[in-house]
CSV table of C-alpha atoms in Angstrom, one decimal:
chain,number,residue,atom,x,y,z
A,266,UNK,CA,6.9,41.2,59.5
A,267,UNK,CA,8.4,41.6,56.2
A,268,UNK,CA,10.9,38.4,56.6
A,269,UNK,CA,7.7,36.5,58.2
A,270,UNK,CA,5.4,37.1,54.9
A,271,UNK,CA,8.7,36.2,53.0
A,272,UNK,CA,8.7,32.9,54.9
A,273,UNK,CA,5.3,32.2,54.2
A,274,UNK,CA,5.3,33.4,50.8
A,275,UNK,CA,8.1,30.5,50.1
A,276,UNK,CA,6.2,27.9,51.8
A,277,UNK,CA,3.2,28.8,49.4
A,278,UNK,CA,5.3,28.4,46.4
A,279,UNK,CA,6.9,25.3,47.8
A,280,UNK,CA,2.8,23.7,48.4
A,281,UNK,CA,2.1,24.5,45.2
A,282,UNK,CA,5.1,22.8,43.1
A,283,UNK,CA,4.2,20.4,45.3
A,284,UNK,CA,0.7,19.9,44.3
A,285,UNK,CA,1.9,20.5,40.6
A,286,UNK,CA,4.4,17.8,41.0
A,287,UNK,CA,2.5,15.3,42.0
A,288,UNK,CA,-0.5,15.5,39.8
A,289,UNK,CA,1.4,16.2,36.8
A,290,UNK,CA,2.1,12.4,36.1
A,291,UNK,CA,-1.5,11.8,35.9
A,292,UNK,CA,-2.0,14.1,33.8
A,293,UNK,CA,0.6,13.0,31.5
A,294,UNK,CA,-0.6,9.5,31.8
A,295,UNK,CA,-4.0,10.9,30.6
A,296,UNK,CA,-3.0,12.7,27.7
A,297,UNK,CA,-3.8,10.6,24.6
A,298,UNK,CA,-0.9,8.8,22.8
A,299,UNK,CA,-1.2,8.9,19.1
A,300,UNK,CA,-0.2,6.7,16.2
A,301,UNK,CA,1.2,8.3,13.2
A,302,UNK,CA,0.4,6.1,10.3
A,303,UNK,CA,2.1,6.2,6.8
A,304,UNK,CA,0.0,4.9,4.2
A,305,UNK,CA,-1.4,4.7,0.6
A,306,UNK,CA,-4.1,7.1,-0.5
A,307,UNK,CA,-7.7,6.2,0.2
A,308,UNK,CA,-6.5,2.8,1.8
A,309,UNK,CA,-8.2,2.4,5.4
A,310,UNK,CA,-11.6,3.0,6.5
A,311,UNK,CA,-12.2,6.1,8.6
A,312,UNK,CA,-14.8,4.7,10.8
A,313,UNK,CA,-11.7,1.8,11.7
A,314,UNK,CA,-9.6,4.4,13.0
A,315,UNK,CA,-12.6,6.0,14.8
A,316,UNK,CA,-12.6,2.4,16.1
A,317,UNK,CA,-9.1,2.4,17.6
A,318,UNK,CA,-8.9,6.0,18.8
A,319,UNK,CA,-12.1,4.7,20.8
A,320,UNK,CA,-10.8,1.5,22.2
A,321,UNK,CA,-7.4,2.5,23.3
A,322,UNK,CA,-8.1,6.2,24.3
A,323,UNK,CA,-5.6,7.3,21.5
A,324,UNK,CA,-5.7,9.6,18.2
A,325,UNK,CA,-4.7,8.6,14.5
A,326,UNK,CA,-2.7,11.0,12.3
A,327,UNK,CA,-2.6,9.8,8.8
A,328,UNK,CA,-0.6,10.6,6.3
A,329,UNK,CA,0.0,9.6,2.3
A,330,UNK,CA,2.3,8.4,-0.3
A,331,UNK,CA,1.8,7.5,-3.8
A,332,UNK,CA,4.6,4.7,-4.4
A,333,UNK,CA,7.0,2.7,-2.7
A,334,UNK,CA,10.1,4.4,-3.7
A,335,UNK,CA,8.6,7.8,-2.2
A,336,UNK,CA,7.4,6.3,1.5
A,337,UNK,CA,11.2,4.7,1.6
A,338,UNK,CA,12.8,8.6,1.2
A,339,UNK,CA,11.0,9.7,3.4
A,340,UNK,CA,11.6,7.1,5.8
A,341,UNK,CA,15.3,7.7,5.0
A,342,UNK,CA,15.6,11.4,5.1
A,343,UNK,CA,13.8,11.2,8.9
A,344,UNK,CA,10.4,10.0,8.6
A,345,UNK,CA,11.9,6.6,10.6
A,346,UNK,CA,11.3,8.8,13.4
A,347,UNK,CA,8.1,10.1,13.0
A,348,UNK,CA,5.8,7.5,11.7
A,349,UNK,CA,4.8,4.2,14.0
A,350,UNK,CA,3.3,2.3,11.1
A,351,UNK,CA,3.9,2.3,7.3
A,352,UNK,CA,2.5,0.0,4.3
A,353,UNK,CA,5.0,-1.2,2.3
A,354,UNK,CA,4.7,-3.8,-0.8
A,355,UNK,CA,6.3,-7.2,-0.4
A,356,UNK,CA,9.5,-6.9,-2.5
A,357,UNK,CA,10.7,-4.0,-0.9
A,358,UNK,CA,11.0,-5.2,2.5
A,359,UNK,CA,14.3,-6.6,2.8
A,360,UNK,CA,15.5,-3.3,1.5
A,361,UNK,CA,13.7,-1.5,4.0
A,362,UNK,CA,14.6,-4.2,7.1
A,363,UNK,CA,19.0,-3.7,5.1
A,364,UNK,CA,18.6,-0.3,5.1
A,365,UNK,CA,17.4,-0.9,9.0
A,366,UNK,CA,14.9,1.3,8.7
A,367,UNK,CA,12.2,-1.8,10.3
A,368,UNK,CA,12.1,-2.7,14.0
A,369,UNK,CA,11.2,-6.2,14.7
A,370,UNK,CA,7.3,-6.8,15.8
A,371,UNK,CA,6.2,-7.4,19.6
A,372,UNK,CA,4.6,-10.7,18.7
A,373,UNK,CA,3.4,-10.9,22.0
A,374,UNK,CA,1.2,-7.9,21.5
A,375,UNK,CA,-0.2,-9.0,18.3
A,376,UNK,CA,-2.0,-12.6,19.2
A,377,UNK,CA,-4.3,-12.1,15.7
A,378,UNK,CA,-1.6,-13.1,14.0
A,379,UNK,CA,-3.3,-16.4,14.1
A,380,UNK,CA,-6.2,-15.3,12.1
A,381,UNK,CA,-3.9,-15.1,8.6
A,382,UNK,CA,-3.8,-17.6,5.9
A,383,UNK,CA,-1.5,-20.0,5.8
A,384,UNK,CA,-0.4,-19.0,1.8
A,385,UNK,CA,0.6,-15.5,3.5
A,386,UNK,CA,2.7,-16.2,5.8
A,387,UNK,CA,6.2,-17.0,6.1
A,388,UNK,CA,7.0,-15.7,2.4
A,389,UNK,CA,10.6,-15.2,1.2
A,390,UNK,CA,10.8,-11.3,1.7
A,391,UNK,CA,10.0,-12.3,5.6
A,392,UNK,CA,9.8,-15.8,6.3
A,393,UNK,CA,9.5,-15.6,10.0
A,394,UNK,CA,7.3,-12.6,9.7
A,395,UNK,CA,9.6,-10.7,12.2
A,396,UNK,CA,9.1,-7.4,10.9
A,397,UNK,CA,5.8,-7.4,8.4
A,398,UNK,CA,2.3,-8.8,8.8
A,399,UNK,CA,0.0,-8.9,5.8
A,400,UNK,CA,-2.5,-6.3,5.1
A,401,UNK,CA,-4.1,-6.5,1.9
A,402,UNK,CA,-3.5,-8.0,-1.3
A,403,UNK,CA,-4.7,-7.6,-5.4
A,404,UNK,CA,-3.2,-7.0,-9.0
A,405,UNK,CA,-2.0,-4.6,-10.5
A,406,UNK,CA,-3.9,-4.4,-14.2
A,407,UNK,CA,-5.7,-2.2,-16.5
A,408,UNK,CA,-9.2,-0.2,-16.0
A,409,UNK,CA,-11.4,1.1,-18.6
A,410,UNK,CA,-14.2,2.6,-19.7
A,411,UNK,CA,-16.9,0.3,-20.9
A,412,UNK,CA,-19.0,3.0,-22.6
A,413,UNK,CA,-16.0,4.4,-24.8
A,414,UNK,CA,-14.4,1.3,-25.7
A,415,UNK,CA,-15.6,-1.8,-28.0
A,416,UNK,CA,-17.4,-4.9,-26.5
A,417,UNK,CA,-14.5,-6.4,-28.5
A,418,UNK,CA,-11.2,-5.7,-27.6
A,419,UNK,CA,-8.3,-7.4,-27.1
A,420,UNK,CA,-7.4,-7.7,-23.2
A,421,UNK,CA,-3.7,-6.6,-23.3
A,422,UNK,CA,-1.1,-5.0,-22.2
A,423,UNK,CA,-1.5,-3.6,-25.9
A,424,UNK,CA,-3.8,-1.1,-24.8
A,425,UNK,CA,-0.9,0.8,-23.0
A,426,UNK,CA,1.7,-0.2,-25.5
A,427,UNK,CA,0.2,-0.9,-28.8
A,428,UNK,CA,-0.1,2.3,-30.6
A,429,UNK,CA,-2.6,0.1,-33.2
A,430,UNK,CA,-5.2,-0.6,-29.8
A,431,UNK,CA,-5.0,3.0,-28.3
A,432,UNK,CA,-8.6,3.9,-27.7
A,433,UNK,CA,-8.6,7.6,-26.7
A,434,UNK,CA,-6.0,8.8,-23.7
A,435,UNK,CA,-4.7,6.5,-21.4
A,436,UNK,CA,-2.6,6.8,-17.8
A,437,UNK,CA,0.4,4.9,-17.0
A,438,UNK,CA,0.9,4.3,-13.0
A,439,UNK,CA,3.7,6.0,-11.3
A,440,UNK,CA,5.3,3.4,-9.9
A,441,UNK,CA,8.9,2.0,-11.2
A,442,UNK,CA,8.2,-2.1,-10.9
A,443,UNK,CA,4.7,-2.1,-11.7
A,444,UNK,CA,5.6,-0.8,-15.1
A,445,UNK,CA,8.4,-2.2,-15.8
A,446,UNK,CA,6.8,-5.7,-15.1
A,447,UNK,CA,3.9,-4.5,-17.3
A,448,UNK,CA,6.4,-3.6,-20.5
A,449,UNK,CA,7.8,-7.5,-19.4
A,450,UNK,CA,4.4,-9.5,-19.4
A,451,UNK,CA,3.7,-7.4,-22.8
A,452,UNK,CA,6.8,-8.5,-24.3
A,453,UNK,CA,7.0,-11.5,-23.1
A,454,UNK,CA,10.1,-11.4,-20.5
A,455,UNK,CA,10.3,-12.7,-17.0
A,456,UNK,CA,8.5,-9.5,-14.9
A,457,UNK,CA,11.5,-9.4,-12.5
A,458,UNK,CA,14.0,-9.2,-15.3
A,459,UNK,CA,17.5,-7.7,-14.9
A,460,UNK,CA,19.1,-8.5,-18.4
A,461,UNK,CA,20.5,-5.8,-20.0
A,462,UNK,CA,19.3,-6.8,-23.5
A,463,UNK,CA,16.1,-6.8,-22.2
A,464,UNK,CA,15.7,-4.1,-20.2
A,465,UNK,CA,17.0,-1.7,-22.6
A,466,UNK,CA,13.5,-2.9,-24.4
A,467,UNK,CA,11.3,-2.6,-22.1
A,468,UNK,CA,12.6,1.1,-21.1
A,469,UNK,CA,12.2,2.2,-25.0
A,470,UNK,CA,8.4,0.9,-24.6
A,471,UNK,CA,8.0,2.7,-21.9
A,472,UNK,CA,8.9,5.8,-23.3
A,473,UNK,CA,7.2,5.6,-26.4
A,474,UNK,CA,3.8,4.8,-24.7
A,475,UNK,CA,4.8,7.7,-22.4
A,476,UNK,CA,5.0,10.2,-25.2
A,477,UNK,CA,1.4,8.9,-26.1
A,478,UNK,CA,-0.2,8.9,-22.6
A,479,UNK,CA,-1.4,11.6,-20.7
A,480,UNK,CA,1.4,10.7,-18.4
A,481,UNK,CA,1.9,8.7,-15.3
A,482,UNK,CA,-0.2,9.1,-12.5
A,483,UNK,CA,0.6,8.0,-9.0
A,484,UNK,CA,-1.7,5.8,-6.3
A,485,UNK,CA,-5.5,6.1,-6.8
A,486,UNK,CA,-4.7,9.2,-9.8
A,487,UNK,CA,-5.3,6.1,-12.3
A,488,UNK,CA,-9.0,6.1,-10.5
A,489,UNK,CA,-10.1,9.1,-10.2
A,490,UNK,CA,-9.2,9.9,-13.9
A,491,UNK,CA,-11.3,7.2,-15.2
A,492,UNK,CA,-14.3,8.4,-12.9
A,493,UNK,CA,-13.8,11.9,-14.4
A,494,UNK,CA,-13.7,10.5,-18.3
A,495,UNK,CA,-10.3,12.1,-18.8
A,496,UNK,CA,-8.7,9.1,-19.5
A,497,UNK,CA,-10.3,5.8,-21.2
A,498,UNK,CA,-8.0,3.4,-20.2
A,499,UNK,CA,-5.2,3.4,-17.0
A,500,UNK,CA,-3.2,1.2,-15.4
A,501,UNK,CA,-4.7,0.3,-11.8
A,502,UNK,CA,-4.7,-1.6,-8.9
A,503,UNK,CA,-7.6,-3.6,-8.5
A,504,UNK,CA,-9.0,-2.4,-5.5
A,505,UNK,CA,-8.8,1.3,-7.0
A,506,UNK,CA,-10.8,0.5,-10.2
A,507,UNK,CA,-13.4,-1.5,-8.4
A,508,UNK,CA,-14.2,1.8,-6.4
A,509,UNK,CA,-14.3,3.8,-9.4
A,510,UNK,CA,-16.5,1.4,-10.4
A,511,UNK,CA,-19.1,2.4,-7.2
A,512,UNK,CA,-18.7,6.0,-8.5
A,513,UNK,CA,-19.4,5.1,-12.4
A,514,UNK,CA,-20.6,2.0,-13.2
A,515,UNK,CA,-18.9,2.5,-17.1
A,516,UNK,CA,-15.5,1.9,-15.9
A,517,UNK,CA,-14.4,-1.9,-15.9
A,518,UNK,CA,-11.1,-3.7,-15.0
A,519,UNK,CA,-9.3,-6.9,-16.1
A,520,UNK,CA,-6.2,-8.8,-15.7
A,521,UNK,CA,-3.9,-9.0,-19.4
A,522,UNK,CA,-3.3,-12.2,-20.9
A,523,UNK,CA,-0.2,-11.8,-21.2
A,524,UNK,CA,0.3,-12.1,-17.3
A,525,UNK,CA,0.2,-9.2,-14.4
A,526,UNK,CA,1.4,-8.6,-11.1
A,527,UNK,CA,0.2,-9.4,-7.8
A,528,UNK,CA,1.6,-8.1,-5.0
A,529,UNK,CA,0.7,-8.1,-0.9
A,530,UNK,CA,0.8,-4.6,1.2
A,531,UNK,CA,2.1,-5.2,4.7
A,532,UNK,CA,2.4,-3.3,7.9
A,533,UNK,CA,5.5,-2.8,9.2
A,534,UNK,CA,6.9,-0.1,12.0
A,535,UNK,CA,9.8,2.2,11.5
A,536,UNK,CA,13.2,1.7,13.3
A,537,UNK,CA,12.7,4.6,15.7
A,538,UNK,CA,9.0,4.7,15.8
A,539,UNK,CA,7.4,6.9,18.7
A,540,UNK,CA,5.0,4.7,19.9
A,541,UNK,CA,6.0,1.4,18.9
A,542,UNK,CA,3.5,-0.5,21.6
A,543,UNK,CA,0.3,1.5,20.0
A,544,UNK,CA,1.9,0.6,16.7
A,545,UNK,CA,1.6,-3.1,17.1
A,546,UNK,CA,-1.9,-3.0,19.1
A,547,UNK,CA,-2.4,-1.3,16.5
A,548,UNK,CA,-1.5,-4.2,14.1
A,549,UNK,CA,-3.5,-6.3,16.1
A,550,UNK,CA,-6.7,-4.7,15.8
A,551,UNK,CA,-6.5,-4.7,11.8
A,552,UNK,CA,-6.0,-8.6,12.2
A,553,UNK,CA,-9.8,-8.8,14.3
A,554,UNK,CA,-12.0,-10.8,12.0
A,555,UNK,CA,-14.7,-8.2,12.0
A,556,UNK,CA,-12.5,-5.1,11.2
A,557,UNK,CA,-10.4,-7.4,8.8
A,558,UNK,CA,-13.6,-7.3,6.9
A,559,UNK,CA,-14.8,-3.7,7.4
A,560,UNK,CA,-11.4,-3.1,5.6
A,561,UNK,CA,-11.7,-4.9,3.1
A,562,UNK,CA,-15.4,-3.8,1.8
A,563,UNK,CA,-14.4,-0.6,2.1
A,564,UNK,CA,-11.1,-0.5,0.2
A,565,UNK,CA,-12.5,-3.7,-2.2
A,566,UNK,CA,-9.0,-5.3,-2.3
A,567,UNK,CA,-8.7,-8.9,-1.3
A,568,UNK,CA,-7.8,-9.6,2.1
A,569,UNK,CA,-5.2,-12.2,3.8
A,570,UNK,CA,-7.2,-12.5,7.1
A,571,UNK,CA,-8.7,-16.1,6.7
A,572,UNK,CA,-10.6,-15.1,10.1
A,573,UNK,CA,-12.2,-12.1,8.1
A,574,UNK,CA,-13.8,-14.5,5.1
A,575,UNK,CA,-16.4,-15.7,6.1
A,576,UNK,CA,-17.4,-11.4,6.9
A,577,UNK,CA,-16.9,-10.0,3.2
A,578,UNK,CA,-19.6,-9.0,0.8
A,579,UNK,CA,-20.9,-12.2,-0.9
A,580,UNK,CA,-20.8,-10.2,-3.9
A,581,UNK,CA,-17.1,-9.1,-3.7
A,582,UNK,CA,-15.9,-12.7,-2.3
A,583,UNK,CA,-17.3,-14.2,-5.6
A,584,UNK,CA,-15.7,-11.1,-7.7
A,585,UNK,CA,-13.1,-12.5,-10.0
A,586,UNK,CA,-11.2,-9.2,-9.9
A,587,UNK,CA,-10.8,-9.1,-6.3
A,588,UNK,CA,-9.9,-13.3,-5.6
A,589,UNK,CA,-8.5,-14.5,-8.9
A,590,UNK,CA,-10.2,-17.5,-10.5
A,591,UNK,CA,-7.5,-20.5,-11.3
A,592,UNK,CA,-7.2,-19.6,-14.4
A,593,UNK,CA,-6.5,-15.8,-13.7
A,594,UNK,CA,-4.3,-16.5,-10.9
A,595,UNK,CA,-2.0,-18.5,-13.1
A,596,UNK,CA,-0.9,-15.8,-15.2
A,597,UNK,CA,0.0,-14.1,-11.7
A,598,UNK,CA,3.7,-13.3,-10.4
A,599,UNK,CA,5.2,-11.8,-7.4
A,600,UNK,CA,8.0,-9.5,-7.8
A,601,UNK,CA,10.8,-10.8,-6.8
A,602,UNK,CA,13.3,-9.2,-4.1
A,603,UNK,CA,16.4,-7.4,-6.3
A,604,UNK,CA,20.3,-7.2,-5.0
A,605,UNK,CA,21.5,-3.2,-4.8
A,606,UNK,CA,23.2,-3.9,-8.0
A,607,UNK,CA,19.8,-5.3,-9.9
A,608,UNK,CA,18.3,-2.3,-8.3
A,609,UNK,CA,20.5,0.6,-10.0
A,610,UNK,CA,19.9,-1.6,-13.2
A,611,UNK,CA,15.8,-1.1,-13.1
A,612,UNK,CA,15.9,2.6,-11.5
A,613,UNK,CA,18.6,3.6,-14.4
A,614,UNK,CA,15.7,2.4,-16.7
A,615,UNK,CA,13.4,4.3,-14.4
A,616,UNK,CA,15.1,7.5,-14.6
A,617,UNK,CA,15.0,7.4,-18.2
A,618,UNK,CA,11.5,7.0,-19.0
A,619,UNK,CA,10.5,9.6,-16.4
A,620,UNK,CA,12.9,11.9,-17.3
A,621,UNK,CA,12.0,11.3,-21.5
């Protein structure tokens, strides 16, 4: 008896595994896959990625970064493992793709690539588009407060770094080429420059209007100061101060005279992403004409989905600050891509302003 209910005890066991074993595929298969993303602050619509979770039975972890130079250490020190998508700004690309911390896009999976305009695609930093397609794009320029400032003033860079046009406390942005260009435009230099000569001025502006400012401020910071009147003036992207401007309707925003910075956001996915498939369907689904457009009137930056036009806000499509008149966008430049040697140059100069 005792060696029979042994027997049978087994054969129980055995039926069981068995029954465990094959049903545990489907359950894995049914478990949802999710898509870590790695993005700016306050940059995607929540209802979008309600969208996608729906549509493709997944889940959407998001987390945040404040600058370019802080996504890419992360991405460096192991984050190329962890995120599927990340945001990156144009110029720092073919650092990212050297560093090979990019995997090439499944094309194939992303057929909307068709929907982009033709002025944003193949540029220099990826003219094949093998690892980036375009997400949003804007200025980089300087938001104020309408009710604490003259109808009159000047609209410059002087309002950062003329101590004669300071109006009250002011923000710089945290973020090393958008500042240095701004201390270029204001002094009239090139805003990818790499002299010595010259950037040895533009790092002593810096400084100085640091030592006046209530400091820099990283991502949307420059926003939500302005909102909060703790600041009069800050230096901002577009989008940002156009959504400070839903929240207060004092706060206005302007490109200098003396020239400013436009720069394009792209998605891109990590080397060693863990769901590199989701990732570009992913991709795709930001290129539909219809969520193209939900992104953009809900972040209020300018999109490069020519599909998605014909969808955004009448009043935001004829908004100067969001698509450039002619005039405007010829005072406009792209940073350019910089060699590892330009690049110690401009972070040396970095280092020293924040560290002054």
């Amino acid at each position: 008896m005792p060696m029979k209910k042994g027997i049978a005890t087994a054969t129980a066991l055995l039926c069981c595994l068995g029954v465990l074993l094959f049903f545990w595929p489907l359950r894995t298969a049914a478990q949802k896959q999710t898509l870590q993303l790695y993005i700016w602050s306050e940059y995607i619509d929540p209802a979008i990625l309600t969208a996608f979770e729906k549509a493709t039975n997944s889940r959407v972890v998001v987390s945040v970064y404040e600058s370019n130079e802080d996504m890419i250490a992360k991405l460096r020190g192991g984050g190329v493992s962890q995120y599927d998508v990340v945001v990156p700004t144009d110029y720092v690309v073919p650092n990212m793709v050297e560093l090979g911390l990019l995997q090439p896009l499944n094309k194939a999976l992303i057929p909307n690539l068709r929907n982009l305009g033709e002025k944003f695609v193949g540029l220099p930093f990826d003219p094949e588009n093998t690892y980036t397609v375009p997400y949003q794009w804007g200025t980089t320029g300087i938001g104020y407060r309408k009710d604490r400032l003259p109808e009159n003033f000047e609209r410059s860079w002087g309002l950062i770094f003329d101590p004669q046009q300071q109006y009250g406390p002011f923000v710089m942005i945290d973020e090393m080429r958008s500042m240095l260009a701004a201390a270029a435009f204001y002094l009239g230099f090139d805003p990818n420059t790499t002299v010595p000569s010259e950037l040895q001025q533009i790092q002593e502006l810096l400084i100085q209007a640091k030592r006046r400012s209530a400091g820099l401020i990283g991502g949307v910071g420059g926003k939500n100061q302005l909102v909060s009147g703790t600041a009069n003036v800050a230096v901002v992207y577009s989008g940002d101060a156009l959504q400070a401007a839903e929240e207060n309707p004092n706060i206005g925003y302007f490109v200098p005279r003396e020239g400013a910075h436009i720069w394009l956001d792209v998605m891109a996915i990590p080397a060693k992403a863990p769901n590199p498939e989701l990732a570009n369907r992913f991709i795709n689904f930001l290129l539909e004409p219809e969520i193209g457009a939900q992104l953009s009137n809900y972040n209020r930056f300018a999109t490069p989905n020519a599909a998605a036009l014909p969808k955004i806000n009448p009043q935001d499509r004829q908004n100067p600050a969001i698509y450039p008149d002619e005039a405007t966008f010829a005072r406009l430049r792209y940073l350019k891509v910089l060699s590892q040697e330009e690049l110690r140059l401009v972070d040396a100069v970095w280092t020293a302003v924040k560290s002054s």
